[in-house]
Amino acid sequence: MRLDKFLKVSRLIKRRTLAKEVALNERILVNDVLAKPSKELKIGDIITIEFGNKIVKVEVQSLEVSSKKEDAVNMYSFISETKREQI
């Protein structure tokens, strides 16, 4: 499954176009490598997303084509959330 679609279906990012934009702005890493929106994910991949002043790290658990809101959190496991220091 594509990175941008996974982020939308898992509800980590609300819209696919926003997920694409974030990836194109080099704010998403997959396994510590910059990722394009079209990056194909597999179970076990580690995704790091930069949201403004916080960095969220999750591991892909499943690649469902669609999911209900309450099931979306089962698509990934939360690893960490850190706040970026302001300069």
mmCIF file of N, CA and C in Angstrom:
data_model
loop_
_atom_site.group_PDB
_atom_site.id
_atom_site.type_symbol
_atom_site.label_atom_id
_atom_site.label_comp_id
_atom_site.label_asym_id
_atom_site.label_seq_id
_atom_site.Cartn_x
_atom_site.Cartn_y
_atom_site.Cartn_z
ATOM 1 N N MET A 1 0.838 -1.174 0.000
ATOM 2 C CA MET A 1 0.000 0.000 0.000
ATOM 3 C C MET A 1 0.887 1.242 0.000
ATOM 4 N N ARG A 2 0.466 2.247 -0.738
ATOM 5 C CA ARG A 2 1.207 3.505 -0.807
ATOM 6 C C ARG A 2 1.205 4.210 0.543
ATOM 7 N N LEU A 3 2.281 4.936 0.807
ATOM 8 C CA LEU A 3 2.429 5.682 2.054
ATOM 9 C C LEU A 3 1.282 6.667 2.260
ATOM 10 N N ASP A 4 0.976 7.478 1.243
ATOM 11 C CA ASP A 4 -0.077 8.485 1.411
ATOM 12 C C ASP A 4 -1.436 7.856 1.711
ATOM 13 N N LYS A 5 -1.735 6.731 1.068
ATOM 14 C CA LYS A 5 -3.010 6.044 1.329
ATOM 15 C C LYS A 5 -3.029 5.455 2.738
ATOM 16 N N PHE A 6 -1.914 4.867 3.172
ATOM 17 C CA PHE A 6 -1.848 4.303 4.520
ATOM 18 C C PHE A 6 -2.089 5.379 5.575
ATOM 19 N N LEU A 7 -1.459 6.520 5.404
ATOM 20 C CA LEU A 7 -1.615 7.607 6.381
ATOM 21 C C LEU A 7 -3.057 8.075 6.470
ATOM 22 N N LYS A 8 -3.762 8.077 5.348
ATOM 23 C CA LYS A 8 -5.166 8.470 5.346
ATOM 24 C C LYS A 8 -6.047 7.391 5.970
ATOM 25 N N VAL A 9 -5.903 6.145 5.530
ATOM 26 C CA VAL A 9 -6.748 5.054 6.019
ATOM 27 C C VAL A 9 -6.534 4.826 7.508
ATOM 28 N N SER A 10 -5.291 4.945 7.969
ATOM 29 C CA SER A 10 -4.993 4.742 9.390
ATOM 30 C C SER A 10 -5.359 5.975 10.224
ATOM 31 N N ARG A 11 -5.721 7.050 9.539
ATOM 32 C CA ARG A 11 -6.110 8.307 10.173
ATOM 33 C C ARG A 11 -4.978 8.991 10.939
ATOM 34 N N LEU A 12 -3.744 8.705 10.568
ATOM 35 C CA LEU A 12 -2.608 9.453 11.118
ATOM 36 C C LEU A 12 -2.616 10.865 10.543
ATOM 37 N N ILE A 13 -3.040 10.979 9.268
ATOM 38 C CA ILE A 13 -3.246 12.266 8.613
ATOM 39 C C ILE A 13 -4.629 12.199 7.971
ATOM 40 N N LYS A 14 -5.427 13.251 8.107
ATOM 41 C CA LYS A 14 -6.841 13.188 7.732
ATOM 42 C C LYS A 14 -7.122 13.038 6.238
ATOM 43 N N ARG A 15 -6.317 13.688 5.401
ATOM 44 C CA ARG A 15 -6.591 13.641 3.968
ATOM 45 C C ARG A 15 -5.376 13.143 3.205
ATOM 46 N N ARG A 16 -5.629 12.411 2.129
ATOM 47 C CA ARG A 16 -4.544 11.861 1.326
ATOM 48 C C ARG A 16 -3.728 12.967 0.667
ATOM 49 N N THR A 17 -4.383 14.034 0.231
ATOM 50 C CA THR A 17 -3.646 15.133 -0.395
ATOM 51 C C THR A 17 -2.723 15.805 0.615
ATOM 52 N N LEU A 18 -3.161 15.892 1.857
ATOM 53 C CA LEU A 18 -2.306 16.461 2.903
ATOM 54 C C LEU A 18 -1.127 15.526 3.191
ATOM 55 N N ALA A 19 -1.382 14.225 3.215
ATOM 56 C CA ALA A 19 -0.308 13.248 3.423
ATOM 57 C C ALA A 19 0.723 13.356 2.300
ATOM 58 N N LYS A 20 0.244 13.533 1.079
ATOM 59 C CA LYS A 20 1.143 13.678 -0.069
ATOM 60 C C LYS A 20 1.991 14.943 0.078
ATOM 61 N N GLU A 21 1.350 16.036 0.480
ATOM 62 C CA GLU A 21 2.056 17.300 0.640
ATOM 63 C C GLU A 21 3.129 17.211 1.732
ATOM 64 N N VAL A 22 2.808 16.574 2.843
ATOM 65 C CA VAL A 22 3.765 16.420 3.945
ATOM 66 C C VAL A 22 4.971 15.601 3.472
ATOM 67 N N ALA A 23 4.721 14.535 2.727
ATOM 68 C CA ALA A 23 5.817 13.702 2.218
ATOM 69 C C ALA A 23 6.683 14.480 1.219
ATOM 70 N N LEU A 24 6.053 15.243 0.355
ATOM 71 C CA LEU A 24 6.811 16.022 -0.628
ATOM 72 C C LEU A 24 7.642 17.116 0.026
ATOM 73 N N ASN A 25 7.236 17.553 1.217
ATOM 74 C CA ASN A 25 8.001 18.550 1.966
ATOM 75 C C ASN A 25 9.072 17.906 2.843
ATOM 76 N N GLU A 26 9.367 16.651 2.582
ATOM 77 C CA GLU A 26 10.437 15.893 3.252
ATOM 78 C C GLU A 26 10.261 15.864 4.768
ATOM 79 N N ARG A 27 9.023 15.594 5.225
ATOM 80 C CA ARG A 27 8.745 15.529 6.652
ATOM 81 C C ARG A 27 8.349 14.131 7.098
ATOM 82 N N ILE A 28 8.511 13.129 6.193
ATOM 83 C CA ILE A 28 8.184 11.748 6.533
ATOM 84 C C ILE A 28 9.363 10.850 6.186
ATOM 85 N N LEU A 29 9.740 10.023 7.149
ATOM 86 C CA LEU A 29 10.779 9.020 6.938
ATOM 87 C C LEU A 29 10.148 7.635 7.069
ATOM 88 N N VAL A 30 10.591 6.711 6.234
ATOM 89 C CA VAL A 30 10.213 5.305 6.381
ATOM 90 C C VAL A 30 11.515 4.543 6.566
ATOM 91 N N ASN A 31 11.642 3.894 7.708
ATOM 92 C CA ASN A 31 12.873 3.184 8.067
ATOM 93 C C ASN A 31 14.084 4.115 7.977
ATOM 94 N N ASP A 32 13.930 5.330 8.486
ATOM 95 C CA ASP A 32 14.976 6.359 8.553
ATOM 96 C C ASP A 32 15.480 6.837 7.194
ATOM 97 N N VAL A 33 14.647 6.706 6.150
ATOM 98 C CA VAL A 33 14.977 7.186 4.811
ATOM 99 C C VAL A 33 13.834 8.086 4.352
ATOM 100 N N LEU A 34 14.148 9.260 3.767
ATOM 101 C CA LEU A 34 13.102 10.142 3.249
ATOM 102 C C LEU A 34 12.196 9.363 2.307
ATOM 103 N N ALA A 35 10.881 9.580 2.452
ATOM 104 C CA ALA A 35 9.928 8.800 1.661
ATOM 105 C C ALA A 35 9.058 9.690 0.790
ATOM 106 N N LYS A 36 8.789 9.216 -0.415
ATOM 107 C CA LYS A 36 7.857 9.874 -1.316
ATOM 108 C C LYS A 36 6.458 9.338 -1.020
ATOM 109 N N PRO A 37 5.414 10.064 -1.453
ATOM 110 C CA PRO A 37 4.047 9.605 -1.200
ATOM 111 C C PRO A 37 3.752 8.235 -1.806
ATOM 112 N N SER A 38 4.452 7.877 -2.873
ATOM 113 C CA SER A 38 4.202 6.611 -3.559
ATOM 114 C C SER A 38 4.978 5.435 -2.968
ATOM 115 N N LYS A 39 5.740 5.656 -1.912
ATOM 116 C CA LYS A 39 6.527 4.590 -1.276
ATOM 117 C C LYS A 39 5.607 3.446 -0.877
ATOM 118 N N GLU A 40 5.940 2.236 -1.307
ATOM 119 C CA GLU A 40 5.156 1.054 -0.951
ATOM 120 C C GLU A 40 5.558 0.590 0.445
ATOM 121 N N LEU A 41 4.574 0.507 1.324
ATOM 122 C CA LEU A 41 4.832 0.079 2.699
ATOM 123 C C LEU A 41 4.631 -1.415 2.842
ATOM 124 N N LYS A 42 5.292 -1.974 3.858
ATOM 125 C CA LYS A 42 5.064 -3.372 4.221
ATOM 126 C C LYS A 42 4.965 -3.444 5.746
ATOM 127 N N ILE A 43 4.398 -4.497 6.229
ATOM 128 C CA ILE A 43 4.241 -4.668 7.673
ATOM 129 C C ILE A 43 5.615 -4.675 8.328
ATOM 130 N N GLY A 44 5.741 -3.930 9.414
ATOM 131 C CA GLY A 44 7.010 -3.826 10.128
ATOM 132 C C GLY A 44 7.783 -2.561 9.832
ATOM 133 N N ASP A 45 7.388 -1.824 8.782
ATOM 134 C CA ASP A 45 8.064 -0.554 8.471
ATOM 135 C C ASP A 45 7.848 0.443 9.608
ATOM 136 N N ILE A 46 8.867 1.258 9.859
ATOM 137 C CA ILE A 46 8.793 2.304 10.874
ATOM 138 C C ILE A 46 8.608 3.646 10.160
ATOM 139 N N ILE A 47 7.525 4.354 10.494
ATOM 140 C CA ILE A 47 7.220 5.651 9.880
ATOM 141 C C ILE A 47 7.460 6.746 10.916
ATOM 142 N N THR A 48 8.226 7.763 10.528
ATOM 143 C CA THR A 48 8.472 8.923 11.382
ATOM 144 C C THR A 48 7.880 10.139 10.682
ATOM 145 N N ILE A 49 6.957 10.826 11.379
ATOM 146 C CA ILE A 49 6.264 11.977 10.792
ATOM 147 C C ILE A 49 6.549 13.214 11.631
ATOM 148 N N GLU A 50 6.933 14.294 10.951
ATOM 149 C CA GLU A 50 7.194 15.576 11.607
ATOM 150 C C GLU A 50 5.935 16.436 11.515
ATOM 151 N N PHE A 51 5.271 16.659 12.651
ATOM 152 C CA PHE A 51 4.085 17.517 12.721
ATOM 153 C C PHE A 51 4.485 18.798 13.433
ATOM 154 N N GLY A 52 4.803 19.843 12.736
ATOM 155 C CA GLY A 52 5.159 21.108 13.373
ATOM 156 C C GLY A 52 6.258 20.943 14.404
ATOM 157 N N ASN A 53 5.884 21.007 15.701
ATOM 158 C CA ASN A 53 6.897 20.903 16.745
ATOM 159 C C ASN A 53 6.940 19.536 17.423
ATOM 160 N N LYS A 54 6.265 18.532 16.873
ATOM 161 C CA LYS A 54 6.374 17.189 17.452
ATOM 162 C C LYS A 54 6.701 16.169 16.368
ATOM 163 N N ILE A 55 7.352 15.099 16.794
ATOM 164 C CA ILE A 55 7.746 14.026 15.893
ATOM 165 C C ILE A 55 7.107 12.743 16.405
ATOM 166 N N VAL A 56 6.327 12.087 15.530
ATOM 167 C CA VAL A 56 5.620 10.868 15.898
ATOM 168 C C VAL A 56 6.243 9.696 15.152
ATOM 169 N N LYS A 57 6.460 8.597 15.863
ATOM 170 C CA LYS A 57 7.059 7.404 15.283
ATOM 171 C C LYS A 57 6.115 6.230 15.511
ATOM 172 N N VAL A 58 5.735 5.514 14.417
ATOM 173 C CA VAL A 58 4.830 4.369 14.505
ATOM 174 C C VAL A 58 5.377 3.215 13.675
ATOM 175 N N GLU A 59 4.909 2.011 14.003
ATOM 176 C CA GLU A 59 5.270 0.822 13.231
ATOM 177 C C GLU A 59 4.021 0.291 12.548
ATOM 178 N N VAL A 60 4.128 -0.029 11.257
ATOM 179 C CA VAL A 60 3.002 -0.546 10.485
ATOM 180 C C VAL A 60 2.662 -1.952 10.977
ATOM 181 N N GLN A 61 1.381 -2.176 11.354
ATOM 182 C CA GLN A 61 0.921 -3.473 11.836
ATOM 183 C C GLN A 61 0.057 -4.205 10.815
ATOM 184 N N SER A 62 -0.730 -3.463 10.030
ATOM 185 C CA SER A 62 -1.553 -4.081 8.989
ATOM 186 C C SER A 62 -1.764 -3.091 7.855
ATOM 187 N N LEU A 63 -2.105 -3.618 6.698
ATOM 188 C CA LEU A 63 -2.280 -2.794 5.506
ATOM 189 C C LEU A 63 -3.695 -2.978 4.962
ATOM 190 N N GLU A 64 -4.694 -2.565 5.720
ATOM 191 C CA GLU A 64 -6.091 -2.664 5.311
ATOM 192 C C GLU A 64 -6.395 -1.599 4.257
ATOM 193 N N VAL A 65 -7.189 -1.979 3.247
ATOM 194 C CA VAL A 65 -7.544 -1.044 2.192
ATOM 195 C C VAL A 65 -8.491 0.029 2.711
ATOM 196 N N SER A 66 -9.330 -0.337 3.661
ATOM 197 C CA SER A 66 -10.214 0.627 4.312
ATOM 198 C C SER A 66 -10.428 0.179 5.750
ATOM 199 N N SER A 67 -10.824 1.107 6.598
ATOM 200 C CA SER A 67 -11.060 0.748 7.991
ATOM 201 C C SER A 67 -12.054 1.701 8.619
ATOM 202 N N LYS A 68 -12.742 1.212 9.626
ATOM 203 C CA LYS A 68 -13.636 2.062 10.399
ATOM 204 C C LYS A 68 -12.779 2.901 11.337
ATOM 205 N N LYS A 69 -13.350 3.990 11.795
ATOM 206 C CA LYS A 69 -12.608 4.908 12.652
ATOM 207 C C LYS A 69 -12.021 4.192 13.868
ATOM 208 N N GLU A 70 -12.819 3.346 14.521
ATOM 209 C CA GLU A 70 -12.351 2.672 15.732
ATOM 210 C C GLU A 70 -11.313 1.578 15.441
ATOM 211 N N ASP A 71 -11.272 1.058 14.207
ATOM 212 C CA ASP A 71 -10.299 0.026 13.843
ATOM 213 C C ASP A 71 -9.000 0.598 13.287
ATOM 214 N N ALA A 72 -8.987 1.883 12.952
ATOM 215 C CA ALA A 72 -7.819 2.499 12.320
ATOM 216 C C ALA A 72 -6.580 2.421 13.209
ATOM 217 N N VAL A 73 -6.748 2.523 14.531
ATOM 218 C CA VAL A 73 -5.585 2.488 15.431
ATOM 219 C C VAL A 73 -4.921 1.116 15.461
ATOM 220 N N ASN A 74 -5.592 0.077 14.966
ATOM 221 C CA ASN A 74 -5.002 -1.262 14.909
ATOM 222 C C ASN A 74 -4.062 -1.424 13.721
ATOM 223 N N MET A 75 -4.010 -0.430 12.840
ATOM 224 C CA MET A 75 -3.150 -0.511 11.661
ATOM 225 C C MET A 75 -1.698 -0.174 11.983
ATOM 226 N N TYR A 76 -1.459 0.424 13.149
ATOM 227 C CA TYR A 76 -0.099 0.803 13.532
ATOM 228 C C TYR A 76 0.051 0.682 15.039
ATOM 229 N N SER A 77 1.313 0.538 15.461
ATOM 230 C CA SER A 77 1.587 0.594 16.898
ATOM 231 C C SER A 77 2.448 1.826 17.150
ATOM 232 N N PHE A 78 2.070 2.550 18.168
ATOM 233 C CA PHE A 78 2.719 3.797 18.542
ATOM 234 C C PHE A 78 4.067 3.486 19.188
ATOM 235 N N ILE A 79 5.142 4.092 18.699
ATOM 236 C CA ILE A 79 6.479 3.878 19.269
ATOM 237 C C ILE A 79 6.857 5.049 20.172
ATOM 238 N N SER A 80 6.784 6.272 19.623
ATOM 239 C CA SER A 80 7.151 7.424 20.453
ATOM 240 C C SER A 80 6.589 8.721 19.886
ATOM 241 N N GLU A 81 6.560 9.722 20.752
ATOM 242 C CA GLU A 81 6.205 11.083 20.363
ATOM 243 C C GLU A 81 7.144 12.012 21.111
ATOM 244 N N THR A 82 7.891 12.800 20.374
ATOM 245 C CA THR A 82 8.827 13.715 21.025
ATOM 246 C C THR A 82 8.551 15.128 20.539
ATOM 247 N N LYS A 83 8.792 16.076 21.394
ATOM 248 C CA LYS A 83 8.648 17.477 21.024
ATOM 249 C C LYS A 83 9.999 17.989 20.535
ATOM 250 N N ARG A 84 9.944 18.716 19.446
ATOM 251 C CA ARG A 84 11.169 19.297 18.909
ATOM 252 C C ARG A 84 11.465 20.575 19.672
ATOM 253 N N GLU A 85 12.708 20.785 20.003
ATOM 254 C CA GLU A 85 13.105 21.993 20.721
ATOM 255 C C GLU A 85 13.061 23.187 19.793
ATOM 256 N N GLN A 86 12.511 24.290 20.297
ATOM 257 C CA GLN A 86 12.437 25.516 19.515
ATOM 258 C C GLN A 86 13.783 26.229 19.549
ATOM 259 N N ILE A 87 14.173 26.775 18.419
ATOM 260 C CA ILE A 87 15.453 27.488 18.342
ATOM 261 C C ILE A 87 15.194 28.976 18.386
#
